[in-house]
XYZ file of N, CA and C in Angstrom:
288
model
N 13.232 -12.418 10.772
C 13.134 -13.795 11.169
C 13.806 -13.984 12.520
N 13.294 -14.903 13.284
C 13.819 -15.198 14.604
C 14.306 -16.633 14.609
N 15.507 -16.834 15.146
C 16.039 -18.188 15.246
C 15.536 -18.826 16.536
N 14.965 -19.989 16.436
C 14.442 -20.705 17.589
C 14.914 -22.141 17.489
N 15.841 -22.513 18.365
C 16.398 -23.869 18.387
C 16.938 -24.295 17.019
N 17.643 -23.370 16.387
C 18.241 -23.697 15.107
C 17.292 -23.589 13.929
N 16.040 -23.240 14.198
C 15.063 -23.078 13.117
C 14.690 -21.606 13.019
N 14.264 -21.192 11.868
C 13.861 -19.810 11.693
C 12.347 -19.714 11.690
N 11.850 -18.710 12.410
C 10.422 -18.469 12.498
C 10.148 -17.130 11.844
N 9.325 -17.114 10.847
C 8.964 -15.896 10.133
C 7.501 -15.598 10.451
N 7.230 -14.596 11.305
C 5.858 -14.358 11.781
C 4.968 -13.651 10.772
N 4.870 -14.193 9.577
C 3.985 -13.632 8.561
C 2.841 -14.606 8.295
N 1.695 -14.072 7.871
C 0.600 -14.976 7.507
C 0.949 -15.767 6.241
N 0.393 -16.961 6.159
C 0.582 -17.811 4.982
C -0.764 -17.928 4.290
N -0.784 -17.638 2.991
C -2.015 -17.686 2.210
C -2.043 -18.969 1.385
N -3.140 -19.714 1.491
C -3.340 -20.940 0.716
C -4.636 -20.783 -0.073
N -4.627 -21.257 -1.297
C -5.800 -21.128 -2.165
C -6.298 -22.511 -2.565
N -7.623 -22.648 -2.565
C -8.266 -23.908 -2.929
C -9.401 -23.622 -3.897
N -9.565 -24.505 -4.861
C -10.688 -24.383 -5.792
C -11.924 -25.020 -5.171
N -13.041 -24.332 -5.290
C -14.312 -24.773 -4.739
C -15.332 -24.687 -5.867
N -16.490 -25.270 -5.676
C -17.528 -25.191 -6.708
C -17.930 -23.747 -6.997
N -17.915 -22.882 -5.977
C -18.304 -21.487 -6.137
C -17.177 -20.580 -6.575
N -15.941 -21.084 -6.643
C -14.794 -20.269 -7.027
C -13.566 -20.628 -6.207
N -12.690 -19.659 -6.049
C -11.451 -19.854 -5.308
C -11.640 -19.413 -3.859
N -11.164 -20.231 -2.928
C -11.255 -19.926 -1.501
C -9.841 -19.707 -0.972
N -9.671 -18.649 -0.182
C -8.381 -18.344 0.428
C -8.424 -18.682 1.918
N -7.405 -19.426 2.371
C -7.220 -19.714 3.796
C -6.005 -18.923 4.244
N -6.130 -18.210 5.354
C -4.994 -17.488 5.918
C -4.588 -18.197 7.207
N -3.349 -18.651 7.266
C -2.799 -19.243 8.478
C -1.941 -18.182 9.151
N -2.357 -17.772 10.360
C -1.665 -16.716 11.086
C -0.602 -17.305 12.009
N 0.382 -16.484 12.418
C 1.439 -16.968 13.314
C 0.871 -17.435 14.655
N 1.599 -18.293 15.356
C 1.127 -18.807 16.649
C 0.856 -17.718 17.685
N 1.503 -16.582 17.575
C 1.302 -15.507 18.545
C 0.024 -14.709 18.294
N -0.632 -14.930 17.174
C -1.864 -14.208 16.840
C -3.052 -14.796 17.603
N -4.065 -13.968 17.893
C -5.242 -14.475 18.610
C -6.091 -15.437 17.780
N -5.887 -15.463 16.482
C -6.565 -16.399 15.580
C -5.510 -17.264 14.910
N -5.834 -18.487 14.643
C -4.885 -19.368 13.951
C -5.159 -19.451 12.463
N -6.458 -19.462 12.082
C -6.789 -19.606 10.672
C -8.066 -18.853 10.356
N -8.081 -18.252 9.163
C -9.264 -17.567 8.660
C -9.556 -18.149 7.288
N -10.823 -18.477 7.061
C -11.231 -19.050 5.777
C -12.218 -18.095 5.127
N -11.877 -17.652 3.923
C -12.740 -16.742 3.183
C -13.862 -17.479 2.479
N -14.671 -16.714 1.773
C -15.762 -17.285 0.983
C -15.313 -17.437 -0.474
N -15.926 -18.318 -1.229
C -15.534 -18.507 -2.630
C -15.674 -17.216 -3.443
N -14.646 -16.931 -4.229
C -14.607 -15.739 -5.070
C -14.194 -16.118 -6.487
N -14.353 -15.174 -7.407
C -14.092 -15.452 -8.819
C -12.618 -15.469 -9.192
N -11.739 -14.871 -8.367
C -10.315 -14.836 -8.697
C -9.480 -14.988 -7.427
N -8.177 -15.238 -7.602
C -7.265 -15.349 -6.467
C -7.198 -14.031 -5.700
N -7.116 -12.936 -6.424
C -7.025 -11.623 -5.779
C -8.282 -11.310 -4.967
N -9.446 -11.587 -5.524
C -10.702 -11.346 -4.808
C -10.809 -12.254 -3.585
N -10.340 -13.502 -3.706
C -10.381 -14.437 -2.584
C -9.468 -13.968 -1.457
N -8.285 -13.462 -1.813
C -7.352 -12.961 -0.805
C -7.927 -11.727 -0.100
N -8.516 -10.804 -0.856
C -9.123 -9.609 -0.271
C -10.264 -9.974 0.673
N -11.080 -10.936 0.273
C -12.204 -11.366 1.100
C -11.713 -11.964 2.415
N -10.719 -12.839 2.347
C -10.189 -13.472 3.552
C -9.500 -12.443 4.458
N -8.794 -11.485 3.873
C -8.130 -10.445 4.665
C -9.149 -9.566 5.382
N -10.219 -9.197 4.702
C -11.262 -8.395 5.339
C -11.898 -9.165 6.494
N -12.146 -10.446 6.268
C -12.720 -11.280 7.325
C -11.758 -11.375 8.511
N -10.450 -11.496 8.251
C -9.459 -11.564 9.320
C -9.433 -10.270 10.128
N -9.502 -9.136 9.447
C -9.515 -7.842 10.133
C -10.748 -7.723 11.017
N -11.903 -8.113 10.490
C -13.132 -8.054 11.276
C -13.046 -8.947 12.513
N -12.511 -10.148 12.357
C -12.412 -11.082 13.481
C -11.407 -10.596 14.524
N -10.279 -10.044 14.078
C -9.284 -9.521 15.003
C -9.818 -8.314 15.760
N -10.617 -7.497 15.087
C -11.219 -6.336 15.754
C -12.214 -6.793 16.818
N -13.041 -7.788 16.491
C -14.011 -8.307 17.458
C -13.329 -8.895 18.688
N -12.157 -9.522 18.500
C -11.423 -10.119 19.619
C -10.641 -9.066 20.408
N -10.609 -7.825 19.926
C -9.893 -6.767 20.622
C -8.425 -6.675 20.275
N -7.969 -7.449 19.297
C -6.565 -7.401 18.890
C -6.267 -6.146 18.070
N -7.291 -5.577 17.437
C -7.168 -4.325 16.696
C -8.146 -3.323 17.280
N -7.716 -2.068 17.391
C -8.634 -1.060 17.915
C -9.480 -0.482 16.774
N -10.245 0.569 17.051
C -11.125 1.155 16.033
C -10.362 1.784 14.873
N -9.075 2.054 15.088
C -8.234 2.601 14.022
C -7.416 1.507 13.349
N -7.747 0.254 13.647
C -7.097 -0.948 13.123
C -5.616 -0.991 13.447
N -5.256 -0.480 14.636
C -3.893 -0.532 15.119
C -3.780 -1.625 16.169
N -2.619 -2.265 16.231
C -2.405 -3.377 17.139
C -1.960 -2.871 18.511
N -2.633 -3.342 19.565
C -2.200 -3.127 20.927
C -2.126 -1.700 21.410
N -2.893 -0.817 20.811
C -2.889 0.574 21.242
C -4.314 0.995 21.538
N -4.713 0.886 22.808
C -6.071 1.257 23.178
C -6.261 2.764 23.183
N -5.291 3.481 23.706
C -5.394 4.937 23.797
C -4.556 5.560 22.701
N -5.143 5.740 21.548
C -4.446 6.304 20.407
C -4.529 7.818 20.470
N -3.436 8.495 20.142
C -3.422 9.951 20.092
C -4.100 10.394 18.804
N -5.408 10.589 18.869
C -6.150 10.962 17.673
C -5.894 12.410 17.289
N -5.320 13.226 18.213
C -4.989 14.607 17.870
C -3.911 14.648 16.797
N -3.004 13.695 16.829
C -1.952 13.622 15.823
C -2.484 13.290 14.441
N -3.692 12.748 14.370
C -4.303 12.415 13.089
C -5.267 13.508 12.632
N -5.288 14.616 13.341
C -6.195 15.685 12.966
C -7.596 15.473 13.483
N -7.767 14.567 14.426
C -9.066 14.291 15.009
C -9.037 14.629 16.481
N -10.134 15.033 17.013
C -10.276 15.241 18.447
C -11.216 14.171 18.950
N -10.789 13.401 19.940
C -11.587 12.274 20.409
C -12.948 12.712 20.938
N -13.077 13.950 21.417
C -14.352 14.388 21.977
C -15.395 14.656 20.903
N -14.957 15.019 19.706
C -15.934 15.302 18.657
C -15.605 14.558 17.366
N -15.062 13.370 17.484
C -14.662 12.626 16.298
C -15.846 12.152 15.469
N -17.048 12.092 16.074
C -18.225 11.655 15.329
C -18.991 12.821 14.711
N -18.560 14.028 14.955
C -19.285 15.180 14.427
C -18.646 15.650 13.122
N -19.408 16.394 12.351
C -18.931 16.942 11.091
C -19.052 18.454 11.142
N -18.082 19.110 10.575
C -18.144 20.562 10.492
C -18.400 20.961 9.059
N -19.266 21.938 8.874
C -19.628 22.289 7.506
C -19.129 23.531 7.025
């Protein structure tokens, strides 16, 4: 937590759940420093499914905005893929 003018700021997402005709909908409110402020999922049959749906949608949106790279890492455009056992030159190929 960070103290700001006597108040504490906790930069974690806040999950809110709402009942809809189609099921439960999850809203994710992201911190002010995030490129997105809110993500709204689609109606699901349970709270857990609604949270998973909204989280997947948030990841997809953050990736499209460039906040996450192809490895879903924040702010790292040039990732050392050799450390992950991958070679960037042939990462799309398969060896048999």
